[in-house]
PDB file of C-alpha atoms in Angstrom:
ATOM      1  CA  UNK A  29     -57.630 -33.210 -20.257  1.00 80.00           C
ATOM      2  CA  UNK A  30     -56.765 -30.008 -21.081  1.00 89.00           C
ATOM      3  CA  UNK A  31     -56.428 -29.202 -24.678  1.00 94.00           C
ATOM      4  CA  UNK A  32     -56.222 -26.396 -27.216  1.00 97.00           C
ATOM      5  CA  UNK A  33     -56.619 -26.326 -30.928  1.00 98.00           C
ATOM      6  CA  UNK A  34     -56.234 -24.453 -33.413  1.00 98.00           C
ATOM      7  CA  UNK A  35     -57.219 -25.052 -36.716  1.00 95.00           C
ATOM      8  CA  UNK A  36     -55.974 -22.747 -39.056  1.00 97.00           C
ATOM      9  CA  UNK A  37     -51.631 -23.551 -39.547  1.00 97.00           C
ATOM     10  CA  UNK A  38     -51.363 -20.204 -42.146  1.00 97.00           C
ATOM     11  CA  UNK A  39     -52.892 -17.757 -42.425  1.00 97.00           C
ATOM     12  CA  UNK A  40     -51.492 -14.989 -45.800  1.00 97.00           C
ATOM     13  CA  UNK A  41     -53.242 -12.029 -45.934  1.00 97.00           C
ATOM     14  CA  UNK A  42     -52.300  -8.561 -47.634  1.00 97.00           C
ATOM     15  CA  UNK A  43     -51.490  -5.581 -45.681  1.00 97.00           C
ATOM     16  CA  UNK A  44     -54.680  -3.488 -44.201  1.00 97.00           C
ATOM     17  CA  UNK A  45     -57.018  -6.303 -44.248  1.00 97.00           C
ATOM     18  CA  UNK A  46     -58.459  -7.847 -40.745  1.00 97.00           C
ATOM     19  CA  UNK A  47     -56.904 -11.534 -40.166  1.00 98.00           C
ATOM     20  CA  UNK A  48     -58.961 -13.368 -37.424  1.00 98.00           C
ATOM     21  CA  UNK A  49     -57.459 -16.535 -35.197  1.00 98.00           C
ATOM     22  CA  UNK A  50     -59.299 -19.172 -34.497  1.00 98.00           C
ATOM     23  CA  UNK A  51     -58.657 -20.656 -31.090  1.00 98.00           C
ATOM     24  CA  UNK A  52     -60.366 -23.552 -29.416  1.00 98.00           C
ATOM     25  CA  UNK A  53     -60.343 -25.253 -25.962  1.00 97.00           C
ATOM     26  CA  UNK A  54     -61.400 -28.233 -23.514  1.00 96.00           C
ATOM     27  CA  UNK A  55     -60.711 -28.229 -20.137  1.00 93.00           C
ATOM     28  CA  UNK A  56     -62.505 -29.375 -17.249  1.00 91.00           C
ATOM     29  CA  UNK A  57     -61.478 -27.146 -15.200  1.00 89.00           C
ATOM     30  CA  UNK A  58     -63.800 -24.493 -13.901  1.00 89.00           C
ATOM     31  CA  UNK A  59     -61.611 -22.101 -13.502  1.00 90.00           C
ATOM     32  CA  UNK A  60     -58.712 -21.861 -15.779  1.00 92.00           C
ATOM     33  CA  UNK A  61     -56.908 -19.112 -17.918  1.00 93.00           C
ATOM     34  CA  UNK A  62     -56.320 -18.584 -21.669  1.00 95.00           C
ATOM     35  CA  UNK A  63     -53.977 -17.127 -23.665  1.00 95.00           C
ATOM     36  CA  UNK A  64     -52.203 -15.852 -26.546  1.00 97.00           C
ATOM     37  CA  UNK A  65     -48.607 -15.287 -27.498  1.00 96.00           C
ATOM     38  CA  UNK A  66     -46.578 -13.569 -30.274  1.00 97.00           C
ATOM     39  CA  UNK A  67     -43.974 -14.984 -31.787  1.00 96.00           C
ATOM     40  CA  UNK A  68     -42.137 -13.524 -34.099  1.00 95.00           C
ATOM     41  CA  UNK A  69     -39.134 -14.268 -37.003  1.00 93.00           C
ATOM     42  CA  UNK A  70     -36.714 -13.907 -33.875  1.00 91.00           C
ATOM     43  CA  UNK A  71     -37.898 -16.555 -31.596  1.00 92.00           C
ATOM     44  CA  UNK A  72     -39.153 -14.956 -28.284  1.00 93.00           C
ATOM     45  CA  UNK A  73     -42.220 -15.327 -27.013  1.00 94.00           C
ATOM     46  CA  UNK A  74     -44.718 -12.316 -26.695  1.00 94.00           C
ATOM     47  CA  UNK A  75     -47.313 -12.306 -23.999  1.00 93.00           C
ATOM     48  CA  UNK A  76     -50.433 -10.849 -24.800  1.00 95.00           C
ATOM     49  CA  UNK A  77     -53.224 -11.150 -23.190  1.00 94.00           C
ATOM     50  CA  UNK A  78     -54.950 -13.423 -20.244  1.00 92.00           C
ATOM     51  CA  UNK A  79     -58.181 -14.120 -19.628  1.00 92.00           C
ATOM     52  CA  UNK A  80     -59.418 -16.055 -16.785  1.00 91.00           C
ATOM     53  CA  UNK A  81     -62.638 -17.872 -17.233  1.00 92.00           C
ATOM     54  CA  UNK A  82     -65.270 -15.929 -14.692  1.00 91.00           C
ATOM     55  CA  UNK A  83     -64.424 -13.066 -17.051  1.00 88.00           C
ATOM     56  CA  UNK A  84     -66.147 -13.233 -20.621  1.00 85.00           C
ATOM     57  CA  UNK A  85     -65.577  -9.356 -21.814  1.00 85.00           C
ATOM     58  CA  UNK A  86     -64.398  -9.271 -24.875  1.00 87.00           C
ATOM     59  CA  UNK A  87     -61.099  -7.131 -24.796  1.00 88.00           C
ATOM     60  CA  UNK A  88     -59.636  -4.518 -27.440  1.00 89.00           C
ATOM     61  CA  UNK A  89     -56.436  -3.446 -27.339  1.00 91.00           C
ATOM     62  CA  UNK A  90     -55.190  -0.934 -30.152  1.00 94.00           C
ATOM     63  CA  UNK A  91     -55.376  -2.844 -33.465  1.00 95.00           C
ATOM     64  CA  UNK A  92     -56.108  -5.964 -31.199  1.00 96.00           C
ATOM     65  CA  UNK A  93     -58.854  -7.853 -30.219  1.00 95.00           C
ATOM     66  CA  UNK A  94     -60.099 -10.725 -28.294  1.00 95.00           C
ATOM     67  CA  UNK A  95     -63.625 -12.749 -27.955  1.00 95.00           C
ATOM     68  CA  UNK A  96     -63.965 -15.521 -25.338  1.00 95.00           C
ATOM     69  CA  UNK A  97     -67.172 -17.387 -25.568  1.00 94.00           C
ATOM     70  CA  UNK A  98     -67.429 -20.045 -23.304  1.00 93.00           C
ATOM     71  CA  UNK A  99     -70.794 -21.529 -24.926  1.00 93.00           C
ATOM     72  CA  UNK A 100     -68.539 -23.034 -27.681  1.00 95.00           C
ATOM     73  CA  UNK A 101     -64.991 -22.756 -25.684  1.00 96.00           C
ATOM     74  CA  UNK A 102     -63.622 -20.565 -27.804  1.00 97.00           C
ATOM     75  CA  UNK A 103     -60.734 -17.872 -27.289  1.00 97.00           C
ATOM     76  CA  UNK A 104     -60.565 -15.686 -31.088  1.00 97.00           C
ATOM     77  CA  UNK A 105     -58.357 -12.819 -31.753  1.00 97.00           C
ATOM     78  CA  UNK A 106     -58.291 -10.280 -34.545  1.00 97.00           C
ATOM     79  CA  UNK A 107     -56.409  -8.322 -35.878  1.00 97.00           C
ATOM     80  CA  UNK A 108     -58.025  -5.300 -37.487  1.00 97.00           C
ATOM     81  CA  UNK A 109     -55.946  -3.268 -40.321  1.00 97.00           C
ATOM     82  CA  UNK A 110     -53.223  -5.813 -39.932  1.00 97.00           C
ATOM     83  CA  UNK A 111     -49.814  -4.151 -40.646  1.00 97.00           C
ATOM     84  CA  UNK A 112     -46.223  -6.362 -41.619  1.00 96.00           C
ATOM     85  CA  UNK A 113     -44.788  -6.677 -38.300  1.00 95.00           C
ATOM     86  CA  UNK A 114     -47.886  -7.912 -37.173  1.00 97.00           C
ATOM     87  CA  UNK A 115     -45.878 -11.354 -39.293  1.00 97.00           C
ATOM     88  CA  UNK A 116     -45.276 -13.786 -36.455  1.00 97.00           C
ATOM     89  CA  UNK A 117     -46.877 -17.400 -34.893  1.00 97.00           C
ATOM     90  CA  UNK A 118     -49.646 -16.540 -33.040  1.00 98.00           C
ATOM     91  CA  UNK A 119     -50.028 -19.338 -30.032  1.00 97.00           C
ATOM     92  CA  UNK A 120     -53.102 -19.472 -28.147  1.00 98.00           C
ATOM     93  CA  UNK A 121     -52.497 -21.418 -24.393  1.00 96.00           C
ATOM     94  CA  UNK A 122     -54.240 -22.883 -21.512  1.00 95.00           C
ATOM     95  CA  UNK A 123     -53.897 -22.907 -17.914  1.00 92.00           C
ATOM     96  CA  UNK A 124     -55.435 -24.279 -15.148  1.00 83.00           C
ATOM     97  CA  UNK A 125     -55.423 -22.379 -11.087  1.00 78.00           C
ATOM     98  CA  UNK A 126     -52.976 -24.687  -9.139  1.00 74.00           C
ATOM     99  CA  UNK A 127     -49.506 -24.569  -7.989  1.00 60.00           C
ATOM    100  CA  UNK A 128     -48.009 -26.230 -11.502  1.00 72.00           C
ATOM    101  CA  UNK A 129     -50.177 -24.001 -13.381  1.00 82.00           C
ATOM    102  CA  UNK A 130     -48.142 -25.145 -16.372  1.00 90.00           C
ATOM    103  CA  UNK A 131     -49.258 -23.849 -19.679  1.00 93.00           C
ATOM    104  CA  UNK A 132     -50.683 -25.968 -22.759  1.00 94.00           C
ATOM    105  CA  UNK A 133     -50.315 -24.390 -25.882  1.00 96.00           C
ATOM    106  CA  UNK A 134     -52.028 -24.741 -29.163  1.00 97.00           C
ATOM    107  CA  UNK A 135     -50.135 -25.865 -32.164  1.00 96.00           C
ATOM    108  CA  UNK A 136     -49.901 -22.280 -33.557  1.00 97.00           C
ATOM    109  CA  UNK A 137     -51.159 -20.124 -36.364  1.00 97.00           C
ATOM    110  CA  UNK A 138     -48.059 -18.905 -38.850  1.00 97.00           C
ATOM    111  CA  UNK A 139     -49.791 -15.172 -39.759  1.00 98.00           C
ATOM    112  CA  UNK A 140     -48.062 -13.413 -42.940  1.00 97.00           C
ATOM    113  CA  UNK A 141     -48.199 -10.008 -44.319  1.00 97.00           C
ATOM    114  CA  UNK A 142     -48.012  -8.995 -47.427  1.00 95.00           C
ATOM    115  CA  UNK A 143     -47.334  -5.360 -48.295  1.00 93.00           C
TER     116      UNK A 143
ATOM    117  CA  UNK B  19     -39.437  -3.436 -17.752  1.00 75.00           C
ATOM    118  CA  UNK B  20     -37.904  -6.216 -15.555  1.00 79.00           C
ATOM    119  CA  UNK B  21     -37.143  -9.158 -18.114  1.00 93.00           C
ATOM    120  CA  UNK B  22     -36.253 -13.170 -17.388  1.00 96.00           C
ATOM    121  CA  UNK B  23     -32.899 -13.304 -19.139  1.00 96.00           C
ATOM    122  CA  UNK B  24     -31.309 -16.505 -20.091  1.00 97.00           C
ATOM    123  CA  UNK B  25     -27.515 -18.348 -20.837  1.00 96.00           C
ATOM    124  CA  UNK B  26     -26.215 -19.175 -23.019  1.00 97.00           C
ATOM    125  CA  UNK B  27     -28.333 -18.198 -26.560  1.00 96.00           C
ATOM    126  CA  UNK B  28     -26.674 -21.101 -28.265  1.00 97.00           C
ATOM    127  CA  UNK B  29     -24.847 -24.065 -26.969  1.00 97.00           C
ATOM    128  CA  UNK B  30     -24.103 -26.470 -29.089  1.00 98.00           C
ATOM    129  CA  UNK B  31     -22.966 -30.196 -27.452  1.00 97.00           C
ATOM    130  CA  UNK B  32     -21.863 -33.421 -28.438  1.00 97.00           C
ATOM    131  CA  UNK B  33     -24.555 -36.185 -27.612  1.00 97.00           C
ATOM    132  CA  UNK B  34     -23.617 -37.599 -24.171  1.00 97.00           C
ATOM    133  CA  UNK B  35     -22.058 -33.911 -22.955  1.00 98.00           C
ATOM    134  CA  UNK B  36     -24.137 -32.941 -19.997  1.00 98.00           C
ATOM    135  CA  UNK B  37     -25.589 -29.497 -20.369  1.00 98.00           C
ATOM    136  CA  UNK B  38     -26.741 -27.096 -18.055  1.00 97.00           C
ATOM    137  CA  UNK B  39     -28.823 -23.885 -19.181  1.00 98.00           C
ATOM    138  CA  UNK B  40     -29.457 -20.964 -17.082  1.00 97.00           C
ATOM    139  CA  UNK B  41     -32.169 -18.574 -16.443  1.00 97.00           C
ATOM    140  CA  UNK B  42     -32.623 -15.599 -14.240  1.00 97.00           C
ATOM    141  CA  UNK B  43     -36.469 -15.231 -13.154  1.00 96.00           C
ATOM    142  CA  UNK B  44     -37.811 -11.828 -12.789  1.00 95.00           C
ATOM    143  CA  UNK B  45     -37.095 -10.949  -9.425  1.00 91.00           C
ATOM    144  CA  UNK B  46     -40.404 -10.912  -7.241  1.00 90.00           C
ATOM    145  CA  UNK B  47     -41.552 -13.545  -9.168  1.00 93.00           C
ATOM    146  CA  UNK B  48     -42.461 -17.132  -7.362  1.00 91.00           C
ATOM    147  CA  UNK B  49     -42.754 -19.683  -9.965  1.00 93.00           C
ATOM    148  CA  UNK B  50     -40.555 -21.181 -12.635  1.00 95.00           C
ATOM    149  CA  UNK B  51     -40.996 -22.895 -15.976  1.00 96.00           C
ATOM    150  CA  UNK B  52     -39.064 -24.755 -18.510  1.00 98.00           C
ATOM    151  CA  UNK B  53     -40.546 -25.061 -21.049  1.00 98.00           C
ATOM    152  CA  UNK B  54     -38.840 -26.560 -24.896  1.00 97.00           C
ATOM    153  CA  UNK B  55     -39.696 -26.111 -28.593  1.00 97.00           C
ATOM    154  CA  UNK B  56     -38.884 -28.572 -31.421  1.00 96.00           C
ATOM    155  CA  UNK B  57     -37.891 -26.730 -34.376  1.00 91.00           C
ATOM    156  CA  UNK B  58     -40.952 -25.594 -36.105  1.00 87.00           C
ATOM    157  CA  UNK B  59     -42.993 -27.244 -33.302  1.00 91.00           C
ATOM    158  CA  UNK B  60     -45.169 -25.987 -30.676  1.00 91.00           C
ATOM    159  CA  UNK B  61     -44.058 -25.225 -27.700  1.00 96.00           C
ATOM    160  CA  UNK B  62     -44.461 -28.441 -24.701  1.00 96.00           C
ATOM    161  CA  UNK B  63     -43.923 -27.573 -20.761  1.00 96.00           C
ATOM    162  CA  UNK B  64     -41.431 -29.361 -18.947  1.00 97.00           C
ATOM    163  CA  UNK B  65     -41.179 -28.622 -15.624  1.00 97.00           C
ATOM    164  CA  UNK B  66     -42.756 -26.371 -13.057  1.00 94.00           C
ATOM    165  CA  UNK B  67     -41.046 -25.138  -9.337  1.00 94.00           C
ATOM    166  CA  UNK B  68     -42.260 -23.401  -6.788  1.00 91.00           C
ATOM    167  CA  UNK B  69     -41.586 -23.147  -3.132  1.00 90.00           C
ATOM    168  CA  UNK B  70     -38.071 -24.596  -3.785  1.00 91.00           C
ATOM    169  CA  UNK B  71     -39.226 -27.893  -5.246  1.00 93.00           C
ATOM    170  CA  UNK B  72     -40.813 -29.586  -8.609  1.00 94.00           C
ATOM    171  CA  UNK B  73     -44.698 -28.821  -8.909  1.00 92.00           C
ATOM    172  CA  UNK B  74     -45.760 -30.320 -11.848  1.00 93.00           C
ATOM    173  CA  UNK B  75     -43.129 -31.677 -14.529  1.00 94.00           C
ATOM    174  CA  UNK B  76     -44.067 -33.890 -17.769  1.00 95.00           C
ATOM    175  CA  UNK B  77     -43.031 -36.666 -19.665  1.00 94.00           C
ATOM    176  CA  UNK B  78     -40.286 -35.438 -21.482  1.00 95.00           C
ATOM    177  CA  UNK B  79     -38.976 -34.203 -18.114  1.00 96.00           C
ATOM    178  CA  UNK B  80     -37.208 -37.879 -17.318  1.00 94.00           C
ATOM    179  CA  UNK B  81     -34.454 -38.831 -15.139  1.00 95.00           C
ATOM    180  CA  UNK B  82     -31.991 -36.879 -17.434  1.00 96.00           C
ATOM    181  CA  UNK B  83     -33.525 -33.660 -16.676  1.00 97.00           C
ATOM    182  CA  UNK B  84     -32.942 -32.094 -13.160  1.00 97.00           C
ATOM    183  CA  UNK B  85     -33.791 -28.574 -12.369  1.00 97.00           C
ATOM    184  CA  UNK B  86     -32.037 -26.239  -9.322  1.00 95.00           C
ATOM    185  CA  UNK B  87     -32.279 -22.772  -8.040  1.00 92.00           C
ATOM    186  CA  UNK B  88     -28.746 -22.468  -6.467  1.00 86.00           C
ATOM    187  CA  UNK B  89     -29.234 -19.180  -4.885  1.00 87.00           C
ATOM    188  CA  UNK B  90     -32.259 -16.134  -5.257  1.00 78.00           C
ATOM    189  CA  UNK B  91     -31.899 -15.332  -8.468  1.00 87.00           C
ATOM    190  CA  UNK B  92     -30.829 -18.059 -10.720  1.00 93.00           C
ATOM    191  CA  UNK B  93     -33.000 -21.467 -12.125  1.00 96.00           C
ATOM    192  CA  UNK B  94     -30.740 -23.907 -14.259  1.00 97.00           C
ATOM    193  CA  UNK B  95     -31.886 -26.711 -16.250  1.00 98.00           C
ATOM    194  CA  UNK B  96     -29.145 -30.037 -16.475  1.00 98.00           C
ATOM    195  CA  UNK B  97     -29.842 -32.393 -19.030  1.00 98.00           C
ATOM    196  CA  UNK B  98     -26.807 -35.616 -17.570  1.00 96.00           C
ATOM    197  CA  UNK B  99     -26.093 -37.092 -20.802  1.00 95.00           C
ATOM    198  CA  UNK B 100     -27.764 -35.682 -23.740  1.00 97.00           C
ATOM    199  CA  UNK B 101     -29.526 -36.862 -26.687  1.00 96.00           C
ATOM    200  CA  UNK B 102     -29.810 -35.803 -31.046  1.00 97.00           C
ATOM    201  CA  UNK B 103     -33.526 -35.403 -30.037  1.00 96.00           C
ATOM    202  CA  UNK B 104     -33.302 -32.867 -26.719  1.00 97.00           C
ATOM    203  CA  UNK B 105     -32.342 -30.613 -29.761  1.00 97.00           C
ATOM    204  CA  UNK B 106     -34.358 -27.544 -29.450  1.00 98.00           C
ATOM    205  CA  UNK B 107     -34.960 -24.149 -27.898  1.00 97.00           C
ATOM    206  CA  UNK B 108     -35.441 -24.045 -24.622  1.00 98.00           C
ATOM    207  CA  UNK B 109     -37.839 -21.274 -23.245  1.00 98.00           C
ATOM    208  CA  UNK B 110     -37.644 -20.477 -19.092  1.00 97.00           C
ATOM    209  CA  UNK B 111     -40.641 -18.291 -17.777  1.00 96.00           C
ATOM    210  CA  UNK B 112     -41.611 -16.651 -14.623  1.00 95.00           C
ATOM    211  CA  UNK B 113     -44.569 -15.752 -13.007  1.00 93.00           C
ATOM    212  CA  UNK B 114     -45.960 -13.674  -9.736  1.00 91.00           C
ATOM    213  CA  UNK B 115     -48.791 -16.676  -9.396  1.00 87.00           C
ATOM    214  CA  UNK B 116     -50.682 -19.392 -10.088  1.00 83.00           C
ATOM    215  CA  UNK B 117     -52.871 -18.615 -13.561  1.00 83.00           C
ATOM    216  CA  UNK B 118     -51.122 -15.453 -13.944  1.00 87.00           C
ATOM    217  CA  UNK B 119     -49.372 -14.547 -16.743  1.00 90.00           C
ATOM    218  CA  UNK B 120     -46.076 -16.295 -17.984  1.00 92.00           C
ATOM    219  CA  UNK B 121     -42.890 -13.876 -19.008  1.00 95.00           C
ATOM    220  CA  UNK B 122     -40.821 -16.177 -20.939  1.00 96.00           C
ATOM    221  CA  UNK B 123     -36.814 -15.597 -21.458  1.00 96.00           C
ATOM    222  CA  UNK B 124     -35.603 -14.953 -25.124  1.00 96.00           C
ATOM    223  CA  UNK B 125     -34.325 -18.812 -24.940  1.00 97.00           C
ATOM    224  CA  UNK B 126     -31.547 -20.833 -25.596  1.00 98.00           C
ATOM    225  CA  UNK B 127     -31.054 -22.945 -28.658  1.00 97.00           C
ATOM    226  CA  UNK B 128     -29.692 -26.305 -27.588  1.00 98.00           C
ATOM    227  CA  UNK B 129     -28.051 -27.686 -30.582  1.00 98.00           C
ATOM    228  CA  UNK B 130     -26.568 -31.930 -29.977  1.00 97.00           C
ATOM    229  CA  UNK B 131     -24.564 -33.241 -32.896  1.00 97.00           C
TER     230      UNK B 131
END
């Protein structure tokens, strides 16, 4: 069965600090996809990144970076020089490669950035 | 930029009533989904739909739920006889292919009283 674990339920940091959100996943599939979504206070779900299981290259997008390690089944997300606008709930998620391709979400990490 | 839209944004209904939640997926997408999020909890998969039929459904998606793509643009979720525990935010999503990123609509907040 597929499962995503986000052990950090809440994190609070001061603006400009770096913060890492942890994500550990379980799957028996050899082909799968990992995602991060952001849910700001307004409630919508904003897609941030998708990674397939064959691409372990780390990715950087501005202040955001992602570290995918198959050996530890982890897909961690780091925000550098955090800003108040980064305050949101962040969900790590997992999907298989099938016509269903449902996304299995973790329980989310609530990130609060204090000015 | 294309986006998924959902109507209404908020629906209040009495227990036992039928509700229909509407979604317009991104126009060239072929895979459609419904998820729900009970307040403060994680997002849960309800159903996936491809090629005019259900691909997979979760245990939550019982006989009270149904989905339909009545025309080339809309994708609906019907709850026949609502229960208090159906109160949640319902998200529609669409994607262009299996395993591709799913783009979510803004959600419909359903309140059952």
